[in-house]
Amino acid sequence: MEFFSGKSICEGIVIGKIRYYSKRRNNIERVLIDDCAAESERFSKAKEIAKKRYIALRDKAAREISEAKAMIFEVYAMLLEDAGFNDSVVDIINSEKANAEYAVAVTGDRLVAKFSQMDDEYFRARSVDVKDICDSLVRILMNESTDIEELNEPVIIAAEDLTPAETVQLDKSKLLSLVTECGTLNSHTAILARTMNLPSLVGVSVDERWDGKFAIVDGIKGQLIVEPDEETLANYRALAEKDRLSKELLMQLKGKPCVTQSGKEIMLYANIGSVDDVDAALENDAAGIGLFRSEFLYLEKSDYPTEEEQYEAYKKVVQAMDGRKVIIRTFDIGADKQADYFNPEQEDNPAMGYRAIRICLDRTDVFKTQLRAIYRAAAHGNVAVMFPMVISLEEVLEIKKICEQVMDDLKNEGVEYGEAEIGIMIETPAAVMISDILADEVDFFSIGTNDLTQFTLAVDRYNSKLDKYYNPHHEAVLRMIRTVIDNGHAGGCWVGICGELGADTSLTDKLISMGIDEISVSPSNILQVKKAIREAEG
């Protein structure tokens, strides 16, 4: 019996046989070519084949998983036409007289490196998507198969890594769990696993010698147990039954009011990072979207997303939520989330540097493009817009002025738009201290406890040496939350929380006693938080 640790994607217990999935590695050599035009044509034909493949996978995912999750393959197909990606490949072919496989691989490596260097886990996970697209193109160019072998019995798939395309190709009726060495909790493959409710792990040192062996996936502790003994197996079978009953009880909360014992209603919303997260929000009974991180539209492109591209993305989310509130946060570019086309400068302390609303108020052309898309999407449902990293009243007044200008422009152009509540994220001590003044100017506050904690405690939350000092339960942080709630209510604002602290059910009762109106968490945490709310005195 051997134990291996990893990070849990989805909680639960799975018992079954391991199937090791081995990937063939492409050995890509640079080959000098004579006809650059012909090589570029090879590249174009490979793209067309890849696009057809992704559209087929989109249709399969829509049938077997969900329409929302299937959108990732449509995005993949669109990325194949990205101007920056294509220009890079063609430039390498022409300037180095190199074969298309090599040009695609080099371009892919550069993009993967860019995303991999980001501190934000969600955007770091996008490197896997870029790698999948480029690997698919290379395999097509090298006439290698892109298909996965069929499963003939229910198994735990163990692999160094799995792409969304590989995951969707697997027979869902025979898939018990995914265990991978690479990947992150926010990769699209992880999101698919959560959507399929597969207890799965990432970050496990996978071994091909496990193939065919019996194992236990403990998605609660984040462990893989290979060849368990009889006693361990019996204990886990009992735990699996208990876990099944617990999940059944949580599912019974779907559709029930999100109210405390005293009858106070709490708005329980979902945090999402892209369009394809909406389905998970709805499946877990989210009453709305409390944080739509719009920067994914910027970080997945090599140039500024157009108004129309943004409008279509926002509209899809708004329409999917069907009247439920959708709070769109304007782009939080900067710090660990860098887009090269913004021409960022090197900063000694980027977390407190040129980012978020500071860029927006400098680059009003880019800011207005996003706001136009948001207000147009608001014509299709219940939309609110909020702004990150605010530290002053002057910023809020300027933001409101720009919003008015955008709505006037849309009206004068005869473009359909809707009204949107205006809110700000409270994630700096400065915003906390003047929250009484800010409350007179906005409709709501959303407390971002992740940044608020690091700024209040002077602790870099990405520095592992400081983990013991990063304490969201610190009395200073809790007092700041109470101050924001009190000042917000006094000024007529409703107040929510969208940081990780919102999912900490040990604090749910305390947050409610402070007067919190809304809690927004990741979709997978919604029902657990709902349970805590319904059990709270209020």
Coordinates of C-alpha atoms in Angstrom, one line a residue:
M1 CA 0.0 0.0 0.0
E2 CA 1.4 3.4 -1.1
F3 CA 0.1 6.9 -0.4
F4 CA 0.6 9.9 -2.8
S5 CA -0.4 13.5 -2.1
G6 CA -2.0 16.0 -4.5
K7 CA -4.5 18.8 -4.7
S8 CA -8.2 17.9 -4.9
I9 CA -10.2 19.2 -7.9
C10 CA -13.5 17.8 -6.6
E11 CA -14.2 16.3 -3.2
G12 CA -15.4 12.7 -2.9
I13 CA -14.1 9.1 -2.7
V14 CA -13.5 6.8 -5.7
I15 CA -12.4 3.2 -5.6
G16 CA -11.3 1.4 -8.8
K17 CA -8.6 0.2 -11.2
I18 CA -6.0 2.6 -12.6
R19 CA -5.5 3.1 -16.3
Y20 CA -2.3 4.9 -17.1
Y21 CA -2.6 7.1 -20.1
S22 CA 0.8 7.5 -21.9
K23 CA 1.3 10.4 -24.3
R24 CA 3.6 10.2 -27.2
R25 CA 6.0 13.1 -27.1
N26 CA 6.6 15.0 -30.4
N27 CA 10.3 15.2 -31.3
I28 CA 10.2 18.4 -33.3
E29 CA 13.3 19.2 -35.3
R30 CA 14.0 22.4 -37.3
V31 CA 14.1 21.6 -41.0
L32 CA 15.3 24.1 -43.6
I33 CA 12.7 24.5 -46.3
D34 CA 12.9 26.0 -49.8
D35 CA 9.3 27.0 -50.4
C36 CA 8.0 29.3 -47.6
A37 CA 4.7 29.9 -49.3
A38 CA 4.0 26.1 -49.6
E39 CA 5.0 25.7 -45.9
S40 CA 2.6 28.5 -44.9
E41 CA -0.1 26.7 -46.9
R42 CA 0.6 23.5 -44.9
F43 CA 0.1 25.5 -41.7
S44 CA -3.2 26.9 -43.0
K45 CA -4.5 23.4 -43.9
A46 CA -3.5 22.0 -40.5
K47 CA -5.5 24.9 -38.9
E48 CA -8.6 24.0 -40.9
I49 CA -8.3 20.3 -39.8
A50 CA -7.8 21.4 -36.1
K51 CA -10.8 23.8 -36.3
K52 CA -13.1 21.0 -37.6
R53 CA -11.8 18.8 -34.7
Y54 CA -12.5 21.4 -32.1
I55 CA -16.0 22.0 -33.5
A56 CA -16.7 18.3 -33.3
L57 CA -15.5 18.2 -29.7
R58 CA -17.7 21.2 -28.9
D59 CA -20.7 19.3 -30.1
K60 CA -19.7 16.2 -28.2
A61 CA -19.2 18.2 -25.0
A62 CA -22.5 20.1 -25.4
R63 CA -24.3 16.7 -25.7
E64 CA -22.5 15.0 -22.8
I65 CA -21.5 17.7 -20.4
S66 CA -23.1 21.1 -21.0
E67 CA -23.4 23.9 -23.6
A68 CA -21.4 26.3 -21.4
K69 CA -18.5 24.0 -20.9
A70 CA -18.5 23.1 -24.7
M71 CA -17.7 26.8 -25.4
I72 CA -14.0 26.2 -24.6
F73 CA -13.6 24.3 -27.9
E74 CA -15.2 27.2 -29.8
V75 CA -12.7 29.5 -28.1
Y76 CA -9.9 27.1 -29.2
A77 CA -11.2 27.2 -32.8
M78 CA -11.2 31.1 -32.6
L79 CA -7.7 31.2 -31.1
L80 CA -6.4 29.4 -34.2
E81 CA -7.3 32.5 -36.1
D82 CA -5.6 34.9 -33.6
A83 CA -3.6 37.4 -35.6
G84 CA -0.6 37.4 -33.2
F85 CA -0.4 33.7 -33.1
N86 CA -0.6 33.3 -36.9
D87 CA 1.8 36.2 -37.6
S88 CA 4.4 34.6 -35.3
V89 CA 4.2 31.2 -37.0
V90 CA 4.4 32.7 -40.5
D91 CA 7.2 35.0 -39.5
I92 CA 9.3 32.1 -38.2
I93 CA 8.6 30.1 -41.4
N94 CA 9.7 33.1 -43.6
S95 CA 12.5 34.5 -41.6
E96 CA 14.2 31.3 -40.6
K97 CA 13.1 29.2 -43.6
A98 CA 11.8 26.7 -41.0
N99 CA 9.2 24.0 -41.2
A100 CA 5.7 24.7 -39.9
E101 CA 5.9 22.1 -37.1
Y102 CA 8.9 24.0 -35.7
A103 CA 7.3 27.4 -36.1
V104 CA 4.2 26.3 -34.3
A105 CA 6.2 24.7 -31.5
V106 CA 8.4 27.8 -30.9
T107 CA 5.3 30.1 -31.0
G108 CA 3.5 27.8 -28.5
D109 CA 6.5 27.7 -26.2
R110 CA 6.7 31.5 -26.0
L111 CA 2.9 31.8 -25.3
V112 CA 3.1 29.0 -22.7
A113 CA 6.0 30.7 -21.0
K114 CA 4.1 33.9 -20.8
F115 CA 1.0 32.4 -19.1
S116 CA 3.1 30.1 -16.9
Q117 CA 4.9 33.0 -15.3
M118 CA 1.7 34.6 -14.0
D119 CA 1.0 34.3 -10.3
D120 CA -2.7 34.1 -10.6
E121 CA -3.6 30.3 -10.8
Y122 CA -6.5 30.8 -13.1
F123 CA -4.5 32.5 -15.8
R124 CA -1.4 30.2 -15.2
A125 CA -3.8 27.4 -16.1
R126 CA -4.4 28.9 -19.5
S127 CA -0.9 27.7 -20.5
V128 CA -2.3 24.2 -20.7
D129 CA -4.9 25.4 -23.3
V130 CA -2.3 27.0 -25.4
K131 CA -0.1 23.9 -25.3
D132 CA -3.1 21.7 -26.3
I133 CA -3.8 23.9 -29.4
C134 CA -0.2 23.9 -30.5
D135 CA 0.4 20.2 -29.8
S136 CA -2.7 19.4 -31.9
L137 CA -1.4 21.4 -34.8
V138 CA 2.0 19.7 -34.6
R139 CA 0.4 16.2 -34.5
I140 CA -1.7 17.1 -37.6
L141 CA 1.4 18.4 -39.4
M142 CA 3.3 15.3 -38.5
N143 CA 0.3 13.0 -39.5
E144 CA 0.0 11.6 -36.0
S145 CA -3.3 10.5 -34.5
T146 CA -5.1 12.8 -32.1
D147 CA -7.5 10.2 -30.8
I148 CA -7.5 8.6 -27.4
E149 CA -7.8 4.9 -26.9
E150 CA -11.3 3.6 -25.9
L151 CA -12.0 2.5 -22.3
N152 CA -13.5 -1.0 -21.8
E153 CA -14.2 -0.8 -18.1
P154 CA -14.7 1.8 -15.3
V155 CA -11.2 3.2 -14.4
I156 CA -9.2 5.9 -12.7
I157 CA -7.2 7.7 -15.4
A158 CA -3.7 8.5 -14.4
A159 CA -1.6 10.7 -16.7
E160 CA 1.2 13.2 -16.6
D161 CA -1.3 15.7 -18.0
L162 CA -4.7 15.8 -19.8
T163 CA -6.0 18.4 -22.1
P164 CA -9.7 19.4 -22.3
A165 CA -9.8 17.7 -25.7
E166 CA -8.4 14.4 -24.3
T167 CA -10.8 14.6 -21.4
V168 CA -13.9 15.1 -23.6
Q169 CA -12.9 12.2 -25.8
L170 CA -13.0 9.8 -22.8
D171 CA -16.1 7.6 -22.3
K172 CA -17.9 9.3 -19.4
S173 CA -19.7 6.1 -18.4
K174 CA -16.4 4.4 -17.7
L175 CA -14.5 7.4 -16.2
L176 CA -14.3 7.3 -12.4
S177 CA -11.6 9.9 -11.7
L178 CA -8.7 11.8 -13.2
V179 CA -5.2 11.9 -11.5
T180 CA -2.6 14.0 -13.1
E181 CA 0.9 15.2 -12.4
C182 CA 0.6 18.5 -14.2
G183 CA -2.4 20.9 -14.3
T184 CA -3.9 23.3 -11.8
L185 CA -7.1 23.6 -9.9
N186 CA -8.3 26.2 -12.4
S187 CA -7.3 24.5 -15.6
H188 CA -10.2 23.8 -18.1
T189 CA -9.6 20.1 -17.5
A190 CA -10.1 20.6 -13.8
I191 CA -13.3 22.6 -14.5
L192 CA -14.6 19.8 -16.7
A193 CA -13.9 17.3 -13.9
R194 CA -15.8 19.4 -11.5
T195 CA -18.7 19.8 -13.9
M196 CA -18.8 16.0 -14.3
N197 CA -18.6 15.7 -10.5
L198 CA -15.4 13.5 -10.8
P199 CA -13.4 13.3 -7.5
S200 CA -10.0 14.0 -9.0
L201 CA -6.4 15.1 -8.2
V202 CA -3.7 17.2 -9.7
G203 CA 0.0 17.5 -8.6
V204 CA 0.4 13.7 -8.0
S205 CA 3.7 12.1 -9.0
V206 CA 2.2 9.7 -11.5
D207 CA 3.9 6.3 -12.3
E208 CA 3.2 4.2 -15.4
R209 CA 3.7 1.1 -13.2
W210 CA 0.4 1.8 -11.6
D211 CA -1.4 0.6 -14.8
G212 CA -3.9 -2.1 -13.8
K213 CA -3.5 -1.7 -10.1
F214 CA -6.4 -1.2 -7.6
A215 CA -6.5 2.3 -6.0
I216 CA -8.5 4.8 -3.9
V217 CA -8.8 8.5 -4.8
D218 CA -9.5 10.5 -1.7
G219 CA -10.7 13.9 -3.0
I220 CA -11.3 15.1 0.6
K221 CA -7.7 14.7 1.9
G222 CA -6.1 15.0 -1.6
Q223 CA -4.6 11.5 -1.6
L224 CA -4.2 8.6 -3.9
I225 CA -3.8 5.2 -2.3
V226 CA -2.3 2.5 -4.6
E227 CA -3.0 -1.1 -3.7
P228 CA -4.8 -0.5 -0.3
D229 CA -4.9 -3.2 2.2
E230 CA -8.3 -4.8 3.2
E231 CA -8.7 -2.7 6.4
T232 CA -8.1 0.6 4.5
L233 CA -10.4 -0.5 1.7
A234 CA -13.2 -1.3 4.1
N235 CA -12.8 2.1 5.8
Y236 CA -12.9 3.9 2.5
R237 CA -15.9 2.0 1.3
A238 CA -17.7 3.3 4.5
L239 CA -16.4 6.8 3.9
A240 CA -17.6 6.7 0.2
E241 CA -21.1 5.8 1.4
K242 CA -21.1 8.6 4.0
D243 CA -19.8 11.0 1.3
R244 CA -22.6 10.0 -1.1
L245 CA -25.3 10.6 1.5
S246 CA -23.7 14.0 2.5
K247 CA -23.8 15.1 -1.2
E248 CA -27.3 14.0 -1.5
L249 CA -28.3 16.1 1.5
L250 CA -26.5 19.2 0.0
M251 CA -28.3 18.7 -3.3
Q252 CA -31.6 18.8 -1.5
L253 CA -30.8 22.5 -0.7
K254 CA -31.1 23.4 -4.4
G255 CA -34.1 25.6 -4.9
K256 CA -34.5 26.3 -1.2
P257 CA -34.4 29.8 0.2
C258 CA -31.0 31.1 1.3
V259 CA -32.1 32.4 4.6
T260 CA -30.9 32.3 8.2
Q261 CA -32.7 30.8 11.1
S262 CA -34.2 34.2 11.9
G263 CA -35.4 34.7 8.3
K264 CA -32.7 37.0 7.0
E265 CA -32.1 36.5 3.3
I266 CA -28.5 36.4 2.0
M267 CA -27.7 36.8 -1.7
L268 CA -25.5 33.8 -2.5
Y269 CA -23.6 34.4 -5.8
A270 CA -20.9 32.7 -7.8
N271 CA -17.4 33.9 -8.8
I272 CA -16.5 33.0 -12.4
G273 CA -13.5 33.5 -14.5
S274 CA -14.9 32.9 -18.0
V275 CA -18.1 32.3 -20.0
D276 CA -17.8 28.5 -19.6
D277 CA -18.0 28.7 -15.8
V278 CA -21.7 29.8 -15.9
D279 CA -23.1 26.3 -16.2
A280 CA -21.4 25.2 -12.9
A281 CA -22.8 28.4 -11.2
L282 CA -26.3 27.4 -12.3
E283 CA -25.9 23.7 -11.5
N284 CA -24.9 24.7 -7.9
D285 CA -27.9 27.0 -7.5
A286 CA -26.1 30.4 -7.6
A287 CA -28.6 33.3 -7.3
G288 CA -26.4 35.4 -9.4
I289 CA -22.8 36.1 -10.5
G290 CA -21.0 38.2 -7.8
L291 CA -17.7 38.4 -9.6
F292 CA -17.2 38.0 -13.4
R293 CA -13.4 38.4 -13.9
S294 CA -13.4 40.1 -17.3
E295 CA -9.6 40.1 -17.7
F296 CA -9.6 36.6 -19.2
L297 CA -10.8 38.3 -22.4
Y298 CA -7.6 40.3 -22.5
L299 CA -5.1 37.7 -21.3
E300 CA -6.2 35.1 -23.9
K301 CA -5.5 37.4 -26.8
S302 CA -2.5 39.0 -28.4
D303 CA -4.2 42.3 -28.9
Y304 CA -7.0 44.4 -27.3
P305 CA -10.4 42.5 -27.5
T306 CA -12.9 44.4 -29.6
E307 CA -16.1 45.9 -28.2
E308 CA -18.0 43.2 -30.2
E309 CA -16.0 40.3 -28.8
Q310 CA -16.5 41.6 -25.2
Y311 CA -20.2 42.3 -25.8
E312 CA -20.8 38.7 -27.1
A313 CA -19.0 37.2 -24.0
Y314 CA -20.9 39.3 -21.5
K315 CA -24.2 38.8 -23.3
K316 CA -23.8 35.0 -23.2
V317 CA -23.4 35.1 -19.4
V318 CA -26.2 37.6 -18.9
Q319 CA -28.6 35.6 -21.0
A320 CA -27.6 32.3 -19.4
M321 CA -28.3 33.8 -15.9
D322 CA -31.8 34.7 -17.1
G323 CA -32.6 37.7 -15.0
R324 CA -30.3 36.9 -12.1
K325 CA -27.8 39.6 -11.3
V326 CA -24.4 39.5 -13.1
I327 CA -21.6 41.7 -11.6
I328 CA -18.9 42.3 -14.1
R329 CA -15.6 43.5 -12.8
T330 CA -13.7 45.7 -15.2
F331 CA -10.3 44.3 -16.2
D332 CA -7.7 43.8 -13.4
I333 CA -4.7 43.8 -15.7
G334 CA -1.3 44.3 -14.0
A335 CA 0.6 42.7 -11.2
D336 CA 0.7 39.0 -12.0
K337 CA -1.8 39.3 -14.9
Q338 CA 0.2 40.9 -17.7
A339 CA -0.8 41.4 -21.3
D340 CA 2.2 42.2 -23.5
Y341 CA 0.3 44.6 -25.8
F342 CA -0.4 46.9 -22.8
N343 CA 3.4 47.4 -22.9
P344 CA 3.9 46.9 -19.1
E345 CA 7.0 48.2 -17.4
Q346 CA 9.0 46.2 -14.9
E347 CA 7.9 47.1 -11.4
D348 CA 9.5 46.3 -8.0
N349 CA 6.2 45.8 -6.3
P350 CA 3.6 45.1 -9.0
A351 CA 0.8 44.1 -6.6
M352 CA 0.7 47.8 -5.5
G353 CA 1.7 49.1 -8.9
Y354 CA 0.2 50.1 -12.2
R355 CA -2.8 47.9 -12.4
A356 CA -6.6 47.7 -12.6
I357 CA -8.5 51.0 -12.3
R358 CA -5.2 52.9 -12.6
I359 CA -4.7 51.6 -16.1
C360 CA -8.4 52.2 -16.9
L361 CA -8.3 55.9 -15.9
D362 CA -5.1 56.4 -17.9
R363 CA -6.2 54.4 -21.0
T364 CA -9.8 55.7 -21.3
D365 CA -10.0 54.5 -24.9
V366 CA -9.6 50.9 -23.7
F367 CA -11.8 51.5 -20.6
K368 CA -14.6 53.0 -22.7
T369 CA -14.5 50.1 -25.1
Q370 CA -15.1 47.7 -22.2
L371 CA -17.8 49.8 -20.6
R372 CA -19.6 50.1 -24.0
A373 CA -19.7 46.3 -24.2
I374 CA -20.9 46.0 -20.6
Y375 CA -23.7 48.6 -21.0
R376 CA -24.8 46.9 -24.2
A377 CA -24.9 43.5 -22.5
A378 CA -27.0 45.2 -19.8
A379 CA -29.9 45.5 -22.3
H380 CA -30.3 41.7 -22.1
G381 CA -30.6 41.3 -18.3
N382 CA -29.7 42.3 -14.8
V383 CA -26.1 43.7 -14.9
A384 CA -23.9 45.6 -12.4
V385 CA -20.4 46.8 -13.0
M386 CA -17.7 47.1 -10.4
F387 CA -14.3 48.6 -10.3
P388 CA -11.1 47.1 -8.6
M389 CA -8.3 48.8 -6.6
V390 CA -10.1 52.0 -5.8
I391 CA -8.4 54.2 -3.2
S392 CA -10.0 57.7 -3.5
L393 CA -13.3 59.6 -4.0
E394 CA -11.7 61.3 -7.0
E395 CA -11.3 58.0 -8.8
V396 CA -15.0 57.1 -8.2
L397 CA -16.2 60.5 -9.5
E398 CA -14.1 60.1 -12.6
I399 CA -15.4 56.6 -13.1
K400 CA -19.0 57.8 -12.9
K401 CA -18.3 60.6 -15.3
I402 CA -16.9 58.2 -17.9
C403 CA -19.8 55.8 -17.4
E404 CA -22.2 58.7 -18.2
Q405 CA -20.2 59.6 -21.3
V406 CA -20.4 56.0 -22.5
M407 CA -24.2 55.8 -22.0
D408 CA -24.6 59.2 -23.8
D409 CA -22.5 58.0 -26.7
L410 CA -24.6 54.8 -27.0
K411 CA -27.8 56.8 -26.9
N412 CA -26.7 59.3 -29.5
E413 CA -25.6 56.4 -31.8
G414 CA -28.9 54.7 -31.4
V415 CA -27.2 51.6 -29.9
E416 CA -29.3 49.6 -27.5
Y417 CA -28.0 49.6 -23.9
G418 CA -29.2 49.1 -20.4
E419 CA -28.8 50.6 -16.9
A420 CA -26.2 49.0 -14.6
E421 CA -25.7 49.4 -10.8
I422 CA -22.2 50.8 -10.0
G423 CA -20.1 49.3 -7.3
I424 CA -16.5 49.2 -6.2
M425 CA -14.3 46.6 -4.7
I426 CA -13.1 47.4 -1.2
E427 CA -9.6 45.8 -1.2
T428 CA -7.3 48.5 0.1
P429 CA -7.1 50.0 3.6
A430 CA -7.6 53.4 2.0
A431 CA -11.0 52.4 0.6
V432 CA -12.0 51.0 4.0
M433 CA -11.1 54.2 5.8
I434 CA -13.1 56.4 3.5
S435 CA -15.9 53.9 2.8
D436 CA -18.4 56.3 4.6
I437 CA -17.6 58.9 1.9
L438 CA -17.6 56.4 -1.0
A439 CA -20.9 54.9 0.0
D440 CA -22.7 58.1 -1.1
E441 CA -21.4 57.7 -4.6
V442 CA -22.1 54.0 -5.4
D443 CA -24.8 51.4 -5.2
F444 CA -22.8 48.6 -3.6
F445 CA -19.5 47.5 -2.1
S446 CA -17.8 44.1 -2.8
I447 CA -15.1 43.3 -0.3
G448 CA -12.1 41.6 -1.9
T449 CA -10.6 39.9 1.1
N450 CA -7.6 38.4 -0.7
D451 CA -5.9 41.7 -1.5
L452 CA -7.4 43.4 1.6
T453 CA -5.7 40.9 3.8
Q454 CA -2.3 41.1 2.2
F455 CA -2.3 45.0 2.1
T456 CA -3.6 45.2 5.7
L457 CA -1.1 42.7 7.1
A458 CA 1.8 43.8 4.8
V459 CA 2.1 40.2 3.6
D460 CA 2.7 39.1 0.0
R461 CA 0.2 36.3 -0.4
Y462 CA 2.3 34.7 -3.2
N463 CA 5.4 34.4 -0.9
S464 CA 5.3 31.0 0.6
K465 CA 7.8 32.1 3.3
L466 CA 5.1 34.4 4.7
D467 CA 2.2 31.8 4.8
K468 CA 2.1 31.8 8.6
Y469 CA 1.5 35.6 8.6
Y470 CA -1.3 35.6 6.0
N471 CA -4.3 35.3 8.2
P472 CA -7.7 36.4 6.9
H473 CA -9.1 35.8 10.4
H474 CA -6.8 38.5 11.8
E475 CA -8.8 40.9 14.0
A476 CA -7.7 43.9 11.9
V477 CA -9.1 42.3 8.8
L478 CA -12.4 41.4 10.5
R479 CA -12.7 44.9 12.0
M480 CA -12.2 46.4 8.5
I481 CA -15.0 44.2 7.1
R482 CA -17.3 45.3 9.9
T483 CA -16.4 49.0 9.2
V484 CA -17.2 48.6 5.5
I485 CA -20.5 46.9 6.2
D486 CA -21.6 49.6 8.7
N487 CA -20.5 52.5 6.5
G488 CA -22.0 51.0 3.4
H489 CA -25.4 50.5 5.1
A490 CA -25.3 54.0 6.6
G491 CA -24.8 55.4 3.1
G492 CA -27.5 53.2 1.4
C493 CA -25.2 50.6 -0.1
W494 CA -25.6 46.9 0.0
V495 CA -22.4 45.1 0.9
G496 CA -21.0 41.8 -0.4
I497 CA -17.8 39.8 -0.1
C498 CA -16.1 38.1 -3.0
G499 CA -12.8 37.0 -1.6
E500 CA -11.8 33.5 -0.4
L501 CA -13.0 34.4 3.1
G502 CA -16.6 34.2 1.8
A503 CA -16.2 30.4 1.4
D504 CA -14.8 29.9 4.9
T505 CA -17.9 28.5 6.6
S506 CA -16.3 28.9 10.0
L507 CA -16.9 32.6 9.6
T508 CA -20.3 32.5 7.9
D509 CA -22.2 33.1 11.1
K510 CA -19.9 36.0 12.0
L511 CA -20.2 37.7 8.6
I512 CA -24.0 37.5 8.8
S513 CA -24.0 38.9 12.4
M514 CA -21.9 41.8 11.0
G515 CA -24.7 42.5 8.5
I516 CA -23.3 41.1 5.2
D517 CA -25.9 41.2 2.4
E518 CA -24.2 39.0 -0.3
I519 CA -21.6 36.3 -0.4
S520 CA -19.9 35.3 -3.7
V521 CA -17.9 32.1 -3.9
S522 CA -16.7 29.6 -6.5
P523 CA -19.5 27.4 -7.8
S524 CA -18.3 24.3 -6.1
N525 CA -18.6 26.0 -2.7
I526 CA -22.1 27.4 -3.1
L527 CA -24.2 24.6 -1.5
Q528 CA -21.8 24.2 1.4
V529 CA -22.0 27.9 2.2
K530 CA -25.8 27.8 1.7
K531 CA -26.0 25.1 4.3
A532 CA -24.0 27.3 6.7
I533 CA -26.2 30.3 6.0
R534 CA -29.4 28.3 6.7
E535 CA -27.9 27.0 10.0
A536 CA -26.8 30.5 11.1
E537 CA -28.8 32.3 13.7
G538 CA -28.7 35.6 11.7

